PDB file of C-alpha atoms in Angstrom:
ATOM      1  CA  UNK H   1     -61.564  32.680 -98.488  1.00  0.00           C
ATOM      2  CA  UNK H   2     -62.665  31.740 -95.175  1.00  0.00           C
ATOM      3  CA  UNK H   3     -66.166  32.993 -94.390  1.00  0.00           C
ATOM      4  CA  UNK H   4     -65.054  35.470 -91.283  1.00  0.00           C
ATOM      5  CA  UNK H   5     -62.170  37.066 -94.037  1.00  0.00           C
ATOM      6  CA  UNK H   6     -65.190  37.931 -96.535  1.00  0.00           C
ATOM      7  CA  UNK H   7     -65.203  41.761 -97.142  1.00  0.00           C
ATOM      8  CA  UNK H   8     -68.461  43.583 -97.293  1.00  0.00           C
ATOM      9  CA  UNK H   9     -69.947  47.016 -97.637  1.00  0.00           C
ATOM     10  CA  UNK H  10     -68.537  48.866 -94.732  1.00  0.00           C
ATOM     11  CA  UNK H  11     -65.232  47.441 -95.734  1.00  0.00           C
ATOM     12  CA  UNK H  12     -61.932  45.996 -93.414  1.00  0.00           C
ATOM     13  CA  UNK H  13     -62.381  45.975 -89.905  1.00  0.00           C
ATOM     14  CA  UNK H  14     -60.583  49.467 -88.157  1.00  0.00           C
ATOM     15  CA  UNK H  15     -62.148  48.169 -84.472  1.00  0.00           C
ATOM     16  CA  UNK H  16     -59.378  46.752 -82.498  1.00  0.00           C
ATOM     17  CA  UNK H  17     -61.314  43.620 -81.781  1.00  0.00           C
ATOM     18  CA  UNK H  18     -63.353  41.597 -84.459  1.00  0.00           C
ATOM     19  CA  UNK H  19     -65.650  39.367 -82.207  1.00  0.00           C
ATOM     20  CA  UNK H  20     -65.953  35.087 -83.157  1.00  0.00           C
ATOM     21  CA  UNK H  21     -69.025  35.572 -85.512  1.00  0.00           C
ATOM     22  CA  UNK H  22     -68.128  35.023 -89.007  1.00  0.00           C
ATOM     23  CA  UNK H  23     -67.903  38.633 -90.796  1.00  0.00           C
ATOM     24  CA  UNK H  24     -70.560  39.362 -93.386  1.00  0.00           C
ATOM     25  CA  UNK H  25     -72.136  35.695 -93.767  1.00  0.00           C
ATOM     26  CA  UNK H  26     -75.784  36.325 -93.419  1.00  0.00           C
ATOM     27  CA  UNK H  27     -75.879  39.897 -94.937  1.00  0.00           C
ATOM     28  CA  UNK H  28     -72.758  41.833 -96.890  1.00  0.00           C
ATOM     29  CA  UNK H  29     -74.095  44.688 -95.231  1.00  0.00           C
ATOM     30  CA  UNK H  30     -73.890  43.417 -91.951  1.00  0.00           C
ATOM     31  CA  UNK H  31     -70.424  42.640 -90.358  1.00  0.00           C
ATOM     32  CA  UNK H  32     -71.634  40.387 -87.386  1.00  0.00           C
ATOM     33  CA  UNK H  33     -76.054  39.625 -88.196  1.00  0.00           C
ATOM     34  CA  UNK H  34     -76.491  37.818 -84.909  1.00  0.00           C
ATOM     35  CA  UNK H  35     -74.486  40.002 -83.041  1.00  0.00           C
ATOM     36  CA  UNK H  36     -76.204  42.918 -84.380  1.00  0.00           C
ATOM     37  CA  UNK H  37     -79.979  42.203 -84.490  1.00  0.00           C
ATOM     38  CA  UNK H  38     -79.539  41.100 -80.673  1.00  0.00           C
ATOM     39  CA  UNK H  39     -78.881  44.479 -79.471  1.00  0.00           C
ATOM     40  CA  UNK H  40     -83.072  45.506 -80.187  1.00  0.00           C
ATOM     41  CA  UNK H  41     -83.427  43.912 -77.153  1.00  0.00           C
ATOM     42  CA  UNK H  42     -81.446  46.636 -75.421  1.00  0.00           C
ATOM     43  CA  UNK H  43     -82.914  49.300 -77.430  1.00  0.00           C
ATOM     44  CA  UNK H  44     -86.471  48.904 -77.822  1.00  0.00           C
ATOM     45  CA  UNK H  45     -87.726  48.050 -74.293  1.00  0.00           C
ATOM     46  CA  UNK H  46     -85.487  50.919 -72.600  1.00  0.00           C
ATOM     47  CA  UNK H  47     -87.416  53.224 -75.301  1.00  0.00           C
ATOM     48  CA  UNK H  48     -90.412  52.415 -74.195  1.00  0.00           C
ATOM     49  CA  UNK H  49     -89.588  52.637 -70.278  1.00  0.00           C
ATOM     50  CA  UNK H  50     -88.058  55.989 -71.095  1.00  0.00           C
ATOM     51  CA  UNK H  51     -91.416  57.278 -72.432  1.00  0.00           C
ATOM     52  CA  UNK H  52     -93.208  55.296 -69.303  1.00  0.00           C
ATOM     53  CA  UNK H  53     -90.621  57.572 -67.258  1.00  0.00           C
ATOM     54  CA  UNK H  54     -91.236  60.583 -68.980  1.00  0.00           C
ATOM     55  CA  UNK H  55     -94.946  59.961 -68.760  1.00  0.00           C
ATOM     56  CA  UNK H  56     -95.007  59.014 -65.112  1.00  0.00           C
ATOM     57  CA  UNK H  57     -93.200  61.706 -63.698  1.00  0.00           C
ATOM     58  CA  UNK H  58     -89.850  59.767 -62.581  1.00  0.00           C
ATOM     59  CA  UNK H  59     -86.792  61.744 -61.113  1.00  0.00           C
ATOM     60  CA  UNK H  60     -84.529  62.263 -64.328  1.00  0.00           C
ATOM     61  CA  UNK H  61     -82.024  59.876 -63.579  1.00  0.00           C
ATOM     62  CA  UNK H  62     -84.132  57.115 -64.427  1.00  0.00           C
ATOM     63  CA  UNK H  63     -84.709  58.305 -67.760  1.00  0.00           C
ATOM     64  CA  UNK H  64     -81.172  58.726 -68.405  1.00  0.00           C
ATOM     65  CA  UNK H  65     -81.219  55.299 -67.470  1.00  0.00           C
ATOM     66  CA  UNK H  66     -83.086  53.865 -69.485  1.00  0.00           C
ATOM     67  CA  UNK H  67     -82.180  56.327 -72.707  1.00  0.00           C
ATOM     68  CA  UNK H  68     -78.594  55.236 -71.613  1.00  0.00           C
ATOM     69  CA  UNK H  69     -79.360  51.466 -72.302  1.00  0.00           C
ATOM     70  CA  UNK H  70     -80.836  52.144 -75.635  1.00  0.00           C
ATOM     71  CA  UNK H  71     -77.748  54.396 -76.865  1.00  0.00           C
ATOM     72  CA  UNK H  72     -75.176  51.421 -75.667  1.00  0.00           C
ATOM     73  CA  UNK H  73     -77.651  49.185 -77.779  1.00  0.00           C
ATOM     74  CA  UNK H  74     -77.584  51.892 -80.809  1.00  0.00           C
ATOM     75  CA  UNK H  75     -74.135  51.916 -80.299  1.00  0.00           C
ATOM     76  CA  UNK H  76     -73.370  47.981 -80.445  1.00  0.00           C
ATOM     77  CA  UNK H  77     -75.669  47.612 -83.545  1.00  0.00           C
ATOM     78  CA  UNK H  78     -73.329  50.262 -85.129  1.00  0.00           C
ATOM     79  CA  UNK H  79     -70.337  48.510 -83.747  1.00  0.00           C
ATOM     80  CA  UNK H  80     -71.232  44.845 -84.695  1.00  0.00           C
ATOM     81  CA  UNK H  81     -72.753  46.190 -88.127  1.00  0.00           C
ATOM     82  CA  UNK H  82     -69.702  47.900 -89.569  1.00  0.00           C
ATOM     83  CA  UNK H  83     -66.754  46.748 -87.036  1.00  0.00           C
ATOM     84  CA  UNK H  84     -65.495  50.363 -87.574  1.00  0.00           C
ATOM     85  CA  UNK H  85     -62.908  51.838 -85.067  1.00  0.00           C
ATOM     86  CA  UNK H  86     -65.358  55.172 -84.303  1.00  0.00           C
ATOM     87  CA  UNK H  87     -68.790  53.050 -84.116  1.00  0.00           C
ATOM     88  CA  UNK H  88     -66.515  50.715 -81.640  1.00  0.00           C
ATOM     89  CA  UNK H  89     -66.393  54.078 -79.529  1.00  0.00           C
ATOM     90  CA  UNK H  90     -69.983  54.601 -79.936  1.00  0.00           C
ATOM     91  CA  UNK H  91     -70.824  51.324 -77.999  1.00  0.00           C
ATOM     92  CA  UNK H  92     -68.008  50.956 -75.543  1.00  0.00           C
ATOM     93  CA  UNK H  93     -68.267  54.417 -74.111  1.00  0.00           C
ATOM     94  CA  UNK H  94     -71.881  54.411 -73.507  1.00  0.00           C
ATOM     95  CA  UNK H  95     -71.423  51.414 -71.483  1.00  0.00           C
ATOM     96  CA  UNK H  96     -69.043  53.643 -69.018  1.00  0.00           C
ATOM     97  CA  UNK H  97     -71.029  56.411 -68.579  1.00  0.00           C
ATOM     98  CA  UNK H  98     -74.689  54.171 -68.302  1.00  0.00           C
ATOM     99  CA  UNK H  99     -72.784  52.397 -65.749  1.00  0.00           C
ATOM    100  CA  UNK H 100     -72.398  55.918 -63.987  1.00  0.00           C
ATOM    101  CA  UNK H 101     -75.738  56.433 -64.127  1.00  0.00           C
ATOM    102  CA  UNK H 102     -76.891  53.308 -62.688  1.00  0.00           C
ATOM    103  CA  UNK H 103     -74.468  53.981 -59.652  1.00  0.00           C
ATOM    104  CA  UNK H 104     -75.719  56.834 -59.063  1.00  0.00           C
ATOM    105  CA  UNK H 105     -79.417  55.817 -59.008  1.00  0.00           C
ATOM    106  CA  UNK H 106     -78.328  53.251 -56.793  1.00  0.00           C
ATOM    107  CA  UNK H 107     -76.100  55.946 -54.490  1.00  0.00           C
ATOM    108  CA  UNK H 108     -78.519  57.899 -54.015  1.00  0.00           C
ATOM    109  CA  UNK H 109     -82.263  56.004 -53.697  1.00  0.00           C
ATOM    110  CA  UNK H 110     -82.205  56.742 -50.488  1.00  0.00           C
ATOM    111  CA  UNK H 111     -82.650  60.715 -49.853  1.00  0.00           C
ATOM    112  CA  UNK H 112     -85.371  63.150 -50.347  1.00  0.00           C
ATOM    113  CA  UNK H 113     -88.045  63.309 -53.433  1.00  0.00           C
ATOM    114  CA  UNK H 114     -86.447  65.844 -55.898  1.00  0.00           C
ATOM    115  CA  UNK H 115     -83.064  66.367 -54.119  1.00  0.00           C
ATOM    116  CA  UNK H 116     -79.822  66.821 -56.158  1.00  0.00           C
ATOM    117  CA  UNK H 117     -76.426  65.350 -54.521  1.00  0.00           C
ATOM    118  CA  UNK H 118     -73.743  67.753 -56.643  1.00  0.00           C
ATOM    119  CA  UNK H 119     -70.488  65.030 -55.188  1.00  0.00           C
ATOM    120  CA  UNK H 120     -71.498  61.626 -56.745  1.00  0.00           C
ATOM    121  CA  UNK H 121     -71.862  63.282 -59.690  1.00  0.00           C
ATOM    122  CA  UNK H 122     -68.945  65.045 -59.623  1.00  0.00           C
ATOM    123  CA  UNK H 123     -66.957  61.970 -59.142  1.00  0.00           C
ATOM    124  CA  UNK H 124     -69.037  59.903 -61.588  1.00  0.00           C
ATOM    125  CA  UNK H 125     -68.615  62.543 -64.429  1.00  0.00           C
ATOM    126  CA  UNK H 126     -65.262  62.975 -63.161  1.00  0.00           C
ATOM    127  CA  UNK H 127     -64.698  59.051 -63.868  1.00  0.00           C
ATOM    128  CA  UNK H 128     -66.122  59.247 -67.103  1.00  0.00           C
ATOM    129  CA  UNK H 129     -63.770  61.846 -68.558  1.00  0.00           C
ATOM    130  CA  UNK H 130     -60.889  60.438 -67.654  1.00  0.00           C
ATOM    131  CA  UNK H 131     -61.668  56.911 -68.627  1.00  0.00           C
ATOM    132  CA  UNK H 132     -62.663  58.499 -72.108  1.00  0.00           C
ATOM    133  CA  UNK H 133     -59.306  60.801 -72.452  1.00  0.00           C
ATOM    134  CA  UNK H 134     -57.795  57.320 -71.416  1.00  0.00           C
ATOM    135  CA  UNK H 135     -59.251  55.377 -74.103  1.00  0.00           C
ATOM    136  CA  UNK H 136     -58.794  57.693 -76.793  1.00  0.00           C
ATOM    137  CA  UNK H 137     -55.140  57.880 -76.139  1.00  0.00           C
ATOM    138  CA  UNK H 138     -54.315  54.021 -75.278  1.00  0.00           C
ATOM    139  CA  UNK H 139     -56.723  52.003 -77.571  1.00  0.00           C
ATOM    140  CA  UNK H 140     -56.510  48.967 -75.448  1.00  0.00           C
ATOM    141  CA  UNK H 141     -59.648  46.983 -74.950  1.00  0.00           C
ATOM    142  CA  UNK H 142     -58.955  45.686 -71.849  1.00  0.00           C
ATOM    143  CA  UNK H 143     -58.769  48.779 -70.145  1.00  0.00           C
ATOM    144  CA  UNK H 144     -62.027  49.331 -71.383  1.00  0.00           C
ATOM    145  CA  UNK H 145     -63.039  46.660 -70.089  1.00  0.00           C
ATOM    146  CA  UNK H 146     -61.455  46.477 -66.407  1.00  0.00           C
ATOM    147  CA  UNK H 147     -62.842  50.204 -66.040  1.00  0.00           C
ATOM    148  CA  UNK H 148     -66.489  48.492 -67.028  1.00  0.00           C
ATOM    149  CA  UNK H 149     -65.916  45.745 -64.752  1.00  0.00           C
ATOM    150  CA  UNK H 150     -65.353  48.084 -61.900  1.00  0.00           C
ATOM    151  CA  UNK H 151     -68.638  50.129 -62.045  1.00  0.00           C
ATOM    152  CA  UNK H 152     -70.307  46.502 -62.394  1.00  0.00           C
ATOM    153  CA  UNK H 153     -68.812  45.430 -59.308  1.00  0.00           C
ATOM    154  CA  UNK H 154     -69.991  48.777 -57.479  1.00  0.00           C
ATOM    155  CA  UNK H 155     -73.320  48.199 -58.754  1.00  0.00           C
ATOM    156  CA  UNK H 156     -73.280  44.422 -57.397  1.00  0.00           C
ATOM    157  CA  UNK H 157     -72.143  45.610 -54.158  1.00  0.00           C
ATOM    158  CA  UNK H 158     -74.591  48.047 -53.727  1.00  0.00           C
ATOM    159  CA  UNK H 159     -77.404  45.813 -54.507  1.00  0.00           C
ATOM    160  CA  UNK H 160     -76.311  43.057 -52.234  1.00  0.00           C
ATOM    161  CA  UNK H 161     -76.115  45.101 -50.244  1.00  0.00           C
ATOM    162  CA  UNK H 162     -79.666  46.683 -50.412  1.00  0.00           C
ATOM    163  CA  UNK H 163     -81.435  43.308 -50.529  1.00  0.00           C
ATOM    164  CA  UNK H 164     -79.516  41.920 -47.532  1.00  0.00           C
ATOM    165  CA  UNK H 165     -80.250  44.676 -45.010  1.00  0.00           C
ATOM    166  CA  UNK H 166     -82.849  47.130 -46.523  1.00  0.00           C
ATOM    167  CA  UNK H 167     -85.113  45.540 -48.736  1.00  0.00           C
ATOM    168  CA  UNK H 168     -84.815  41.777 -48.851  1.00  0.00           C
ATOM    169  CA  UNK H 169     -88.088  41.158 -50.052  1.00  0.00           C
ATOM    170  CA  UNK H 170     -86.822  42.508 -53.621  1.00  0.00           C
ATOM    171  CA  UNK H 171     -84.215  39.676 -53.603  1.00  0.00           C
ATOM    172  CA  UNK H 172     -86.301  37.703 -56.499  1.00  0.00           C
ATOM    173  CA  UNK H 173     -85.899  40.532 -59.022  1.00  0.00           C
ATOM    174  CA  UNK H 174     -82.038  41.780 -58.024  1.00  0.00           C
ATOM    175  CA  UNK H 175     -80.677  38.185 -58.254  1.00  0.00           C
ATOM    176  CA  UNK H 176     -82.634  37.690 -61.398  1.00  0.00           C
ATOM    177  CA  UNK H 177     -80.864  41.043 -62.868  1.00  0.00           C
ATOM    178  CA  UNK H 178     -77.537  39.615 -61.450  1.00  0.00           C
ATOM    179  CA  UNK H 179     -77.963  35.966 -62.545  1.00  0.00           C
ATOM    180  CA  UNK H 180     -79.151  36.978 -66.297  1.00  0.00           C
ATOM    181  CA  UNK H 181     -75.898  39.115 -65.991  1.00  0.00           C
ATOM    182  CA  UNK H 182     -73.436  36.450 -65.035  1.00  0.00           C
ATOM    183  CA  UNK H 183     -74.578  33.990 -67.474  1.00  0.00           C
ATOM    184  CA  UNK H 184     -74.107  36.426 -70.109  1.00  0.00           C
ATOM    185  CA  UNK H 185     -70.758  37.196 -68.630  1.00  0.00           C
ATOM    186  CA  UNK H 186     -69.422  33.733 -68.386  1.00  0.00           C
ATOM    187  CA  UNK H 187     -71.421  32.854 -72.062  1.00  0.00           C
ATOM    188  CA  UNK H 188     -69.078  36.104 -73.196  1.00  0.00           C
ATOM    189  CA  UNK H 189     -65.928  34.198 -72.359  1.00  0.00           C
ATOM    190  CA  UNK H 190     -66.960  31.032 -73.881  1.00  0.00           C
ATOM    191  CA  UNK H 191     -67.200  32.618 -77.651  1.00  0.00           C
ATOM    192  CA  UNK H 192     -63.698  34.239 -76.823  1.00  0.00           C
ATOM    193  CA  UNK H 193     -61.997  31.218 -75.351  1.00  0.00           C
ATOM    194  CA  UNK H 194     -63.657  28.494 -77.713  1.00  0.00           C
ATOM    195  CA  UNK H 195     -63.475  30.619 -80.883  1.00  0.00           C
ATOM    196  CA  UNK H 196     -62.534  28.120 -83.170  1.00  0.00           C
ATOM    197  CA  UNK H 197     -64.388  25.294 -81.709  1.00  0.00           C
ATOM    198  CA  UNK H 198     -67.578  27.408 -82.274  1.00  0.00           C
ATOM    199  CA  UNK H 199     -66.535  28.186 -85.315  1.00  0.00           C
ATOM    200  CA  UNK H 200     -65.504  24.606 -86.754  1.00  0.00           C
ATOM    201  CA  UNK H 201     -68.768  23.791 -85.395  1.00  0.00           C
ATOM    202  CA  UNK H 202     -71.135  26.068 -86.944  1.00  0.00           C
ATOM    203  CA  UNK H 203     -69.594  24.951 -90.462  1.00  0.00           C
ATOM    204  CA  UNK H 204     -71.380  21.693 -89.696  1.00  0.00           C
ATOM    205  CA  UNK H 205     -74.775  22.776 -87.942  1.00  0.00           C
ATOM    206  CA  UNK H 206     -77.703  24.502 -90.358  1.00  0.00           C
ATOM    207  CA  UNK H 207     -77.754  28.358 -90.123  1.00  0.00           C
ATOM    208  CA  UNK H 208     -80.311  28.282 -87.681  1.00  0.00           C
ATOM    209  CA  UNK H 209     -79.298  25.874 -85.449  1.00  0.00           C
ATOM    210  CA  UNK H 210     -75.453  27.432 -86.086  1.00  0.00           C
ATOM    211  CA  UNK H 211     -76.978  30.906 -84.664  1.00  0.00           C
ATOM    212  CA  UNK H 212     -77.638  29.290 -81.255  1.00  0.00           C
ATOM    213  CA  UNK H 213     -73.860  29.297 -81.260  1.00  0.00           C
ATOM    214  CA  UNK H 214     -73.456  32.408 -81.448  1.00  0.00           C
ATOM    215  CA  UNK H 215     -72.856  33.832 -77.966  1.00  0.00           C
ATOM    216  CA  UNK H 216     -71.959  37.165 -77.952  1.00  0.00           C
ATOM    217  CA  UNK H 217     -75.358  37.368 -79.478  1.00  0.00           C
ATOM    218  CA  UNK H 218     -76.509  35.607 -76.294  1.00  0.00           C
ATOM    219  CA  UNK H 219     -74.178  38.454 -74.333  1.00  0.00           C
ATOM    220  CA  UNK H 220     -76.052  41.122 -75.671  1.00  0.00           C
ATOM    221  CA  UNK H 221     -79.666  39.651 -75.137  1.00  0.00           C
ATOM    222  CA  UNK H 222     -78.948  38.530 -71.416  1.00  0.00           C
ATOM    223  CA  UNK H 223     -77.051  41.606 -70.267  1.00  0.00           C
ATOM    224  CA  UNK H 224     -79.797  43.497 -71.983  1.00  0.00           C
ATOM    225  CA  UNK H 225     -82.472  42.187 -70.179  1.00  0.00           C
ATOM    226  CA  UNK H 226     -80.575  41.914 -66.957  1.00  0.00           C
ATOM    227  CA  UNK H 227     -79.593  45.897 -67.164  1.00  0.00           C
ATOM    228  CA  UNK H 228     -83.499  46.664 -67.648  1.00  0.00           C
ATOM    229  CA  UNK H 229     -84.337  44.592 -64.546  1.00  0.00           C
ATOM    230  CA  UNK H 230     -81.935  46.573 -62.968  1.00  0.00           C
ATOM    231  CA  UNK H 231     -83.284  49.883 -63.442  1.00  0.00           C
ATOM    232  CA  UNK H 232     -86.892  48.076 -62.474  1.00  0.00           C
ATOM    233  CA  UNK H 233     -85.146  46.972 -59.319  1.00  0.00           C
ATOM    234  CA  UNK H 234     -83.589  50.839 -59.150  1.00  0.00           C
ATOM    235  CA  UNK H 235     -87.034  52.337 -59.482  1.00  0.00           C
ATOM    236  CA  UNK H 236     -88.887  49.708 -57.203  1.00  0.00           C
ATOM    237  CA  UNK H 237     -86.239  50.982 -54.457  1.00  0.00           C
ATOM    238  CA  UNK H 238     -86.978  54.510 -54.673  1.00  0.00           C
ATOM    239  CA  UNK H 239     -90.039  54.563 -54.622  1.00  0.00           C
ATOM    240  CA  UNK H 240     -90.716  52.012 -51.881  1.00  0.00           C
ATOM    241  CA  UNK H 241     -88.411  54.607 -50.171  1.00  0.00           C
ATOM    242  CA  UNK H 242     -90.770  57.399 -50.911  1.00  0.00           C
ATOM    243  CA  UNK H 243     -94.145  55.496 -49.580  1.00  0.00           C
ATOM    244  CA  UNK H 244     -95.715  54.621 -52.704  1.00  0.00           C
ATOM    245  CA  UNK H 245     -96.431  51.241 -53.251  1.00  0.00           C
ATOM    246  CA  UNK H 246     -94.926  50.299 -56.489  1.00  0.00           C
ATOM    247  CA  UNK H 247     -95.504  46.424 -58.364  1.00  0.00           C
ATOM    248  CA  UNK H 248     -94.268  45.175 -61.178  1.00  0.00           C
ATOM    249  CA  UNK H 249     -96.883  44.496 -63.968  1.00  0.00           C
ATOM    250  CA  UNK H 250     -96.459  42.530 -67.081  1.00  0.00           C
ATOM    251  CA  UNK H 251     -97.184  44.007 -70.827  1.00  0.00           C
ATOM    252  CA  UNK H 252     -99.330  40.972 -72.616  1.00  0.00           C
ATOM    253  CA  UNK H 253     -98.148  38.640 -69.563  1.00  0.00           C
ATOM    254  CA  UNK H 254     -94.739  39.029 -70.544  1.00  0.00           C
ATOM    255  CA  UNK H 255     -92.849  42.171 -70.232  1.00  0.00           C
ATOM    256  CA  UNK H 256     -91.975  43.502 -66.535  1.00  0.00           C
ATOM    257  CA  UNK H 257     -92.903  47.266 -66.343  1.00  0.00           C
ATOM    258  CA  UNK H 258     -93.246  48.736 -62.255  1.00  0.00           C
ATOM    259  CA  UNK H 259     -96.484  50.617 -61.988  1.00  0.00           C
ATOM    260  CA  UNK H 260     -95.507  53.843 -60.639  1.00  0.00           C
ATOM    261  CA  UNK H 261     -99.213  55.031 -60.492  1.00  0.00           C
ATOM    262  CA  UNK H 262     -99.847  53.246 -57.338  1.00  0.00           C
ATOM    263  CA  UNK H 263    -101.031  55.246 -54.660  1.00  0.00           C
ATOM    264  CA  UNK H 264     -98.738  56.294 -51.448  1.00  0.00           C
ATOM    265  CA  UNK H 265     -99.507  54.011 -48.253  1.00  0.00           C
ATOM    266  CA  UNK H 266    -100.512  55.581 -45.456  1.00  0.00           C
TER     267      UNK H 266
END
């Protein structure tokens, strides 16, 4: 039996798409291992940014932002861990409505401290619901997937945008987000395109070395550190907005946090 036909605990796939890593090779309780234990780097960090939110005193939409990363991670390790149909929900949904979230930080960083705009977020829920009643009905991934694509273009727009005639000096850190983005993007295509390639090729490498391969995995760990940039580049705009000086610190000299507890210029 080929190595991506072995059956393991969770049993046959139900998802309607069963990604290029070989199916329960490194663990039989583990559908996909690399393309699982890659999503803690979209769950743990946003966790801790949520409770830096929380702590700090940030509007609520950046905690939903950051909470929203770490459910689309849950949701992926669920996904890539038992390639079941409902746990495939779990992960692509959250990506739509996170997606909303960031739009609407991005929408609206530019209005005053503690004000609630009631339209984008009708429109943005509104989006949402139907995208989900949608995707229920006609289980089609690439709808999924076109819908996703569209609130990542408004997001790219909008932050062009912002850097080019508001803000340019935060160009570093929004083309960073971006760039981390694409390459995960265009590495994404690469395991679907070159499936067998990567396949026939990882039969021949060592584990180890074979894991470099595997670039979904990559997917996961460059849009996941891309999409917390973001929401560092979505805070550092609001609150520049505001009059507080806000700067991006590093935890141990290597994690990017903004310190919010800079004091307003004058």
């Amino acid at each position: 039996m080929a190595p991506w036909e072995r059956q393991g605990f969770w049993g046959p796939p139900t998802s309607t798409l069963d990604w290029c890593e070989e199916n329960y090779v490194v663990s039989s309780y583990i559908a996909e291992f690399w393309n699982t234990v890659s999503n803690l780097i979209m769950i743990l960090p946003p966790i801790y940014g949520a409770i830096q939110a929380l702590k700090d005193g940030l509007e609520i939409c950046y905690l939903l932002s950051f909470l929203g990363l770490a459910v689309v991670g849950i949701g992926s390790w669920c996904f890539h861990m038992t390639l079941q149909y409902e746990m495939q929900l779990l992960d692509e949904l959250p990506m739509i409505y996170c997606c909303c979230v960031f739009v609407y930080c991005l929408c609206e960083c530019f209005k005053q401290e503690k004000s609630i705009s009631c339209l984008p977020i009708v429109i943005l829920l509104a989006f949402s619901v139907i995208v989900t009643v949608v995707y229920l009905q006609w289980k089609e991934p690439v709808f999924h997937q076109v819908m996703y694509g569209i609130m990542v273009g408004a997001l790219v727009f909008r932050s062009v945008f912002i850097v080019s005639w508001v803000y340019p000096w935060l160009r570093p850190l929004c083309y960073t987000s971006l760039g981390l983005f694409l390459l995960g993007f265009i590495l994404w295509n690469i395991d679907n395109l070159l499936c067998d390639t990567l396949r026939a090729t990882r039969e021949r490498l060592p584990p180890i070395v074979g894991a470099v391969t595997q670039f979904h995995a990559w997917w996961h760990i460059l849009t996941g550190v891309g999409s917390y940039l973001h929401i560092l580049y979505s805070i550092q705009i609001r609150r520049t907005y505001l009059k507080h000086r806000p700067k991006v610190q590093f935890i141990c000299r290597f994690w990017p946090l903004i310190d919010t507890e800079s004091q307003k210029s004058s």
